[in-house]
């Protein structure tokens, strides 16, 4: 980012932080009276977070103050910065958990700020399950599935999947509530919720009996990745021996063009049901395997959908969207 032979600029917080001067970076941020300058500085910090997240150390408390900034764009940029940090070094974000939870709980907040805060909290709980202990946070993640904007629902579902992958026990009593939303019109909501249920099923497969019908309905989902997670969850339920209606035939679930993600899980299900005596595929049916495969599955879903987002205001942009954002007018 900077020439190591040159001293950091006193007006560039990211350069100061990269040089190890956290006090100087905090002071510099505090002097930024202009919203555009704050937004630019936070974007540079986000770039630093993606390149050198370890540079942030105990800086999260300073950054958390910008989640209350009067400018919506500054709050959104800050929330995205916390997502970048939480993905790489979730421990660094721990001092900001309460501030992120407050933003998530604020019904009057810009929906995309709330979505990014949910995403950051999810990444924290994935690696530090006990860091977000307030039941109200789980309630905010779950209840929002019923009425929030589609973009927020995706982040809420992702946060719930992270919670389940960090500690399946925490969602074992919420199986029916999650199953209510398996027919959401957003494929990533369906995928993340099926992932959350499959993770619960790895530790508490009998609890999935309360979601058996909605999970079976997902066996006909348009997305092979949603199908795959649903098949995996149904197979875990079958292995538990819990009373449940018969699983429908799997013959039409995966065709010749289906990705290995789906075909491996169909083989796992057939073995679980006693319909296949071959070797059960590796890397299926455990919390660790679900964690390993989720990023790749999400990337595949996104590449199929072709969706993106405006880098300025966060609006979701479908494939073939006009070159100017319809909300803020910025090019993308």
Tab-separated table of N, CA and C in Angstrom, residues 45-138:
chain	number	residue	atom	x	y	z
A	45	UNK	N	-9.147	1.776	4.854
A	45	UNK	CA	-8.972	0.844	5.956
A	45	UNK	C	-9.528	-0.533	5.606
A	46	UNK	N	-10.621	-0.553	4.849
A	46	UNK	CA	-11.170	-1.842	4.422
A	46	UNK	C	-10.182	-2.564	3.503
A	47	UNK	N	-9.536	-1.806	2.599
A	47	UNK	CA	-8.519	-2.416	1.739
A	47	UNK	C	-7.380	-2.987	2.581
A	48	UNK	N	-6.988	-2.250	3.611
A	48	UNK	CA	-5.937	-2.729	4.502
A	48	UNK	C	-6.399	-3.990	5.239
A	49	UNK	N	-7.672	-4.024	5.642
A	49	UNK	CA	-8.207	-5.190	6.350
A	49	UNK	C	-8.154	-6.432	5.477
A	50	UNK	N	-8.343	-6.254	4.176
A	50	UNK	CA	-8.300	-7.400	3.266
A	50	UNK	C	-6.871	-7.862	3.011
A	51	UNK	N	-5.909	-6.934	3.109
A	51	UNK	CA	-4.513	-7.272	2.838
A	51	UNK	C	-3.751	-7.647	4.103
A	52	UNK	N	-3.977	-6.890	5.175
A	52	UNK	CA	-3.214	-7.094	6.411
A	52	UNK	C	-4.134	-6.942	7.628
A	53	UNK	N	-5.070	-7.855	7.812
A	53	UNK	CA	-6.027	-7.715	8.915
A	53	UNK	C	-5.366	-7.701	10.286
A	54	UNK	N	-4.186	-8.323	10.396
A	54	UNK	CA	-3.506	-8.362	11.693
A	54	UNK	C	-3.054	-6.978	12.150
A	55	UNK	N	-3.022	-5.999	11.233
A	55	UNK	CA	-2.588	-4.655	11.599
A	55	UNK	C	-3.588	-3.951	12.514
A	56	UNK	N	-4.816	-4.461	12.597
A	56	UNK	CA	-5.861	-3.739	13.320
A	56	UNK	C	-5.806	-3.954	14.828
A	57	UNK	N	-5.274	-5.081	15.287
A	57	UNK	CA	-5.103	-5.294	16.723
A	57	UNK	C	-6.324	-4.919	17.527
A	58	UNK	N	-6.171	-3.967	18.442
A	58	UNK	CA	-7.274	-3.534	19.301
A	58	UNK	C	-7.951	-2.269	18.769
A	59	UNK	N	-8.016	-2.131	17.456
A	59	UNK	CA	-8.542	-0.910	16.836
A	59	UNK	C	-10.052	-0.942	16.644
A	60	UNK	N	-10.686	-2.080	16.932
A	60	UNK	CA	-12.120	-2.212	16.641
A	60	UNK	C	-12.967	-1.230	17.427
A	61	UNK	N	-12.574	-0.924	18.659
A	61	UNK	CA	-13.351	0.029	19.451
A	61	UNK	C	-13.404	1.398	18.801
A	62	UNK	N	-12.290	1.823	18.221
A	62	UNK	CA	-12.260	3.107	17.512
A	62	UNK	C	-13.179	3.072	16.296
A	63	UNK	N	-13.120	1.980	15.549
A	63	UNK	CA	-13.947	1.863	14.346
A	63	UNK	C	-15.431	1.791	14.675
A	64	UNK	N	-15.755	1.187	15.814
A	64	UNK	CA	-17.167	0.989	16.171
A	64	UNK	C	-17.910	2.306	16.305
A	65	UNK	N	-17.205	3.384	16.632
A	65	UNK	CA	-17.883	4.678	16.781
A	65	UNK	C	-18.510	5.128	15.464
A	66	UNK	N	-17.959	4.663	14.344
A	66	UNK	CA	-18.486	5.080	13.043
A	66	UNK	C	-19.750	4.319	12.658
A	67	UNK	N	-20.115	3.299	13.427
A	67	UNK	CA	-21.403	2.642	13.203
A	67	UNK	C	-22.564	3.532	13.636
A	68	UNK	N	-22.252	4.595	14.373
A	68	UNK	CA	-23.268	5.562	14.800
A	68	UNK	C	-23.146	6.879	14.043
A	69	UNK	N	-22.359	6.898	13.001
A	69	UNK	CA	-22.160	8.127	12.232
A	69	UNK	C	-23.485	8.630	11.675
A	70	UNK	N	-23.607	9.935	11.553
A	70	UNK	CA	-24.857	10.511	11.053
A	70	UNK	C	-25.076	10.229	9.572
A	71	UNK	N	-24.008	9.909	8.849
A	71	UNK	CA	-24.118	9.640	7.422
A	71	UNK	C	-24.275	8.136	7.170
A	72	UNK	N	-25.306	7.778	6.452
A	72	UNK	CA	-25.594	6.373	6.183
A	72	UNK	C	-24.454	5.697	5.427
A	73	UNK	N	-23.866	6.391	4.464
A	73	UNK	CA	-22.794	5.801	3.668
A	73	UNK	C	-21.584	5.469	4.543
A	74	UNK	N	-21.332	6.295	5.552
A	74	UNK	CA	-20.217	6.026	6.466
A	74	UNK	C	-20.520	4.785	7.296
A	75	UNK	N	-21.757	4.657	7.778
A	75	UNK	CA	-22.132	3.479	8.568
A	75	UNK	C	-22.020	2.203	7.728
A	76	UNK	N	-22.448	2.282	6.468
A	76	UNK	CA	-22.375	1.109	5.598
A	76	UNK	C	-20.925	0.722	5.331
A	77	UNK	N	-20.078	1.703	5.053
A	77	UNK	CA	-18.668	1.417	4.804
A	77	UNK	C	-18.020	0.805	6.035
A	78	UNK	N	-18.397	1.299	7.214
A	78	UNK	CA	-17.853	0.751	8.461
A	78	UNK	C	-18.305	-0.692	8.647
A	79	UNK	N	-19.579	-0.958	8.389
A	79	UNK	CA	-20.086	-2.327	8.539
A	79	UNK	C	-19.369	-3.274	7.577
A	80	UNK	N	-19.114	-2.835	6.343
A	80	UNK	CA	-18.379	-3.668	5.387
A	80	UNK	C	-16.949	-3.910	5.861
A	81	UNK	N	-16.341	-2.898	6.482
A	81	UNK	CA	-14.999	-3.056	7.045
A	81	UNK	C	-14.998	-4.132	8.124
A	82	UNK	N	-16.021	-4.142	8.968
A	82	UNK	CA	-16.099	-5.160	10.015
A	82	UNK	C	-16.320	-6.556	9.418
A	83	UNK	N	-17.037	-6.650	8.316
A	83	UNK	CA	-17.196	-7.948	7.649
A	83	UNK	C	-15.837	-8.462	7.192
A	84	UNK	N	-15.045	-7.588	6.576
A	84	UNK	CA	-13.719	-7.990	6.103
A	84	UNK	C	-12.841	-8.455	7.260
A	85	UNK	N	-12.900	-7.747	8.379
A	85	UNK	CA	-12.106	-8.136	9.540
A	85	UNK	C	-12.610	-9.449	10.143
A	86	UNK	N	-13.933	-9.571	10.257
A	86	UNK	CA	-14.506	-10.760	10.893
A	86	UNK	C	-14.218	-12.016	10.083
A	87	UNK	N	-14.104	-11.893	8.775
A	87	UNK	CA	-13.778	-13.043	7.951
A	87	UNK	C	-12.376	-13.567	8.233
A	88	UNK	N	-11.449	-12.646	8.485
A	88	UNK	CA	-10.042	-13.028	8.617
A	88	UNK	C	-9.580	-13.154	10.065
A	89	UNK	N	-9.940	-12.180	10.883
A	89	UNK	CA	-9.472	-12.161	12.276
A	89	UNK	C	-10.653	-11.834	13.200
A	90	UNK	N	-11.576	-12.770	13.375
A	90	UNK	CA	-12.787	-12.476	14.155
A	90	UNK	C	-12.501	-11.988	15.572
A	91	UNK	N	-11.403	-12.411	16.167
A	91	UNK	CA	-11.088	-11.959	17.523
A	91	UNK	C	-10.925	-10.444	17.593
A	92	UNK	N	-10.448	-9.850	16.510
A	92	UNK	CA	-10.259	-8.403	16.487
A	92	UNK	C	-11.593	-7.668	16.609
A	93	UNK	N	-12.658	-8.301	16.143
A	93	UNK	CA	-13.975	-7.648	16.097
A	93	UNK	C	-14.707	-7.749	17.435
A	94	UNK	N	-14.235	-8.563	18.359
A	94	UNK	CA	-14.958	-8.800	19.606
A	94	UNK	C	-15.346	-7.519	20.343
A	95	UNK	N	-14.481	-6.491	20.437
A	95	UNK	CA	-14.892	-5.272	21.143
A	95	UNK	C	-16.044	-4.522	20.478
A	96	UNK	N	-16.338	-4.852	19.224
A	96	UNK	CA	-17.402	-4.147	18.495
A	96	UNK	C	-18.687	-4.950	18.426
A	97	UNK	N	-18.739	-6.121	19.047
A	97	UNK	CA	-19.920	-6.982	18.947
A	97	UNK	C	-21.172	-6.264	19.421
A	98	UNK	N	-21.102	-5.572	20.522
A	98	UNK	CA	-22.292	-4.888	21.050
A	98	UNK	C	-22.775	-3.806	20.087
A	99	UNK	N	-21.839	-3.060	19.502
A	99	UNK	CA	-22.224	-2.011	18.549
A	99	UNK	C	-22.846	-2.609	17.296
A	100	UNK	N	-22.287	-3.703	16.804
A	100	UNK	CA	-22.857	-4.377	15.640
A	100	UNK	C	-24.254	-4.904	15.945
A	101	UNK	N	-24.440	-5.459	17.141
A	101	UNK	CA	-25.754	-5.973	17.533
A	101	UNK	C	-26.771	-4.839	17.642
A	102	UNK	N	-26.333	-3.679	18.124
A	102	UNK	CA	-27.238	-2.523	18.222
A	102	UNK	C	-27.712	-2.087	16.840
A	103	UNK	N	-26.798	-2.070	15.869
A	103	UNK	CA	-27.181	-1.692	14.501
A	103	UNK	C	-28.154	-2.707	13.920
A	104	UNK	N	-27.893	-3.970	14.168
A	104	UNK	CA	-28.782	-5.024	13.675
A	104	UNK	C	-30.179	-4.875	14.246
A	105	UNK	N	-30.264	-4.489	15.502
A	105	UNK	CA	-31.559	-4.408	16.186
A	105	UNK	C	-32.336	-3.140	15.850
A	106	UNK	N	-31.703	-2.180	15.191
A	106	UNK	CA	-32.341	-0.896	14.903
A	106	UNK	C	-33.211	-1.018	13.649
A	107	UNK	N	-34.517	-1.098	13.839
A	107	UNK	CA	-35.432	-1.248	12.705
A	107	UNK	C	-35.411	-0.046	11.767
A	108	UNK	N	-34.967	1.115	12.273
A	108	UNK	CA	-34.930	2.309	11.440
A	108	UNK	C	-33.646	2.443	10.643
A	109	UNK	N	-32.706	1.525	10.849
A	109	UNK	CA	-31.432	1.600	10.143
A	109	UNK	C	-31.591	1.185	8.690
A	110	UNK	N	-30.758	1.753	7.824
A	110	UNK	CA	-30.697	1.367	6.416
A	110	UNK	C	-30.507	-0.140	6.345
A	111	UNK	N	-31.346	-0.787	5.560
A	111	UNK	CA	-31.386	-2.247	5.608
A	111	UNK	C	-30.055	-2.894	5.249
A	112	UNK	N	-29.282	-2.262	4.383
A	112	UNK	CA	-28.030	-2.894	4.010
A	112	UNK	C	-26.982	-2.770	5.125
A	113	UNK	N	-27.060	-1.739	5.936
A	113	UNK	CA	-26.185	-1.654	7.109
A	113	UNK	C	-26.516	-2.799	8.059
A	114	UNK	N	-27.807	-3.028	8.273
A	114	UNK	CA	-28.221	-4.116	9.157
A	114	UNK	C	-27.750	-5.470	8.620
A	115	UNK	N	-27.853	-5.648	7.309
A	115	UNK	CA	-27.423	-6.903	6.710
A	115	UNK	C	-25.935	-7.147	6.902
A	116	UNK	N	-25.132	-6.115	6.695
A	116	UNK	CA	-23.683	-6.279	6.866
A	116	UNK	C	-23.317	-6.528	8.326
A	117	UNK	N	-24.031	-5.900	9.237
A	117	UNK	CA	-23.775	-6.153	10.661
A	117	UNK	C	-24.116	-7.597	11.015
A	118	UNK	N	-25.196	-8.102	10.465
A	118	UNK	CA	-25.552	-9.510	10.686
A	118	UNK	C	-24.463	-10.423	10.141
A	119	UNK	N	-23.926	-10.075	8.975
A	119	UNK	CA	-22.872	-10.893	8.364
A	119	UNK	C	-21.620	-10.900	9.233
A	120	UNK	N	-21.228	-9.722	9.730
A	120	UNK	CA	-20.044	-9.640	10.588
A	120	UNK	C	-20.235	-10.441	11.869
A	121	UNK	N	-21.401	-10.325	12.486
A	121	UNK	CA	-21.677	-11.092	13.704
A	121	UNK	C	-21.642	-12.590	13.421
A	122	UNK	N	-22.129	-12.983	12.246
A	122	UNK	CA	-22.086	-14.395	11.890
A	122	UNK	C	-20.674	-14.925	11.826
A	123	UNK	N	-19.784	-14.176	11.178
A	123	UNK	CA	-18.392	-14.619	11.078
A	123	UNK	C	-17.734	-14.710	12.460
A	124	UNK	N	-18.100	-13.792	13.353
A	124	UNK	CA	-17.541	-13.852	14.707
A	124	UNK	C	-18.004	-15.117	15.416
A	125	UNK	N	-19.293	-15.426	15.328
A	125	UNK	CA	-19.811	-16.611	16.022
A	125	UNK	C	-19.293	-17.909	15.416
A	126	UNK	N	-18.911	-17.859	14.151
A	126	UNK	CA	-18.365	-19.056	13.505
A	126	UNK	C	-17.081	-19.509	14.196
A	127	UNK	N	-16.238	-18.553	14.566
A	127	UNK	CA	-14.957	-18.884	15.178
A	127	UNK	C	-14.961	-18.725	16.697
A	128	UNK	N	-15.855	-17.900	17.215
A	128	UNK	CA	-15.928	-17.668	18.663
A	128	UNK	C	-17.385	-17.745	19.092
A	129	UNK	N	-17.943	-18.967	19.173
A	129	UNK	CA	-19.387	-19.138	19.419
A	129	UNK	C	-19.890	-18.435	20.671
A	130	UNK	N	-19.064	-18.323	21.690
A	130	UNK	CA	-19.519	-17.697	22.924
A	130	UNK	C	-19.456	-16.190	22.922
A	131	UNK	N	-18.956	-15.599	21.830
A	131	UNK	CA	-18.775	-14.146	21.810
A	131	UNK	C	-20.091	-13.396	21.683
A	132	UNK	N	-21.095	-14.023	21.093
A	132	UNK	CA	-22.398	-13.385	20.911
A	132	UNK	C	-23.404	-14.207	21.702
A	133	UNK	N	-23.495	-13.938	22.989
A	133	UNK	CA	-24.317	-14.760	23.874
A	133	UNK	C	-25.731	-14.224	24.062
A	134	UNK	N	-25.958	-12.972	23.734
A	134	UNK	CA	-27.263	-12.356	23.966
A	134	UNK	C	-28.328	-13.052	23.113
A	135	UNK	N	-29.343	-13.661	23.731
A	135	UNK	CA	-30.406	-14.310	22.944
A	135	UNK	C	-31.124	-13.352	22.012
A	136	UNK	N	-31.083	-12.059	22.341
A	136	UNK	CA	-31.761	-11.087	21.489
A	136	UNK	C	-31.139	-11.031	20.101
A	137	UNK	N	-29.843	-11.293	19.997
A	137	UNK	CA	-29.200	-11.272	18.687
A	137	UNK	C	-29.728	-12.411	17.822
A	138	UNK	N	-29.835	-13.606	18.400
A	138	UNK	CA	-30.419	-14.724	17.655
A	138	UNK	C	-31.856	-14.417	17.257
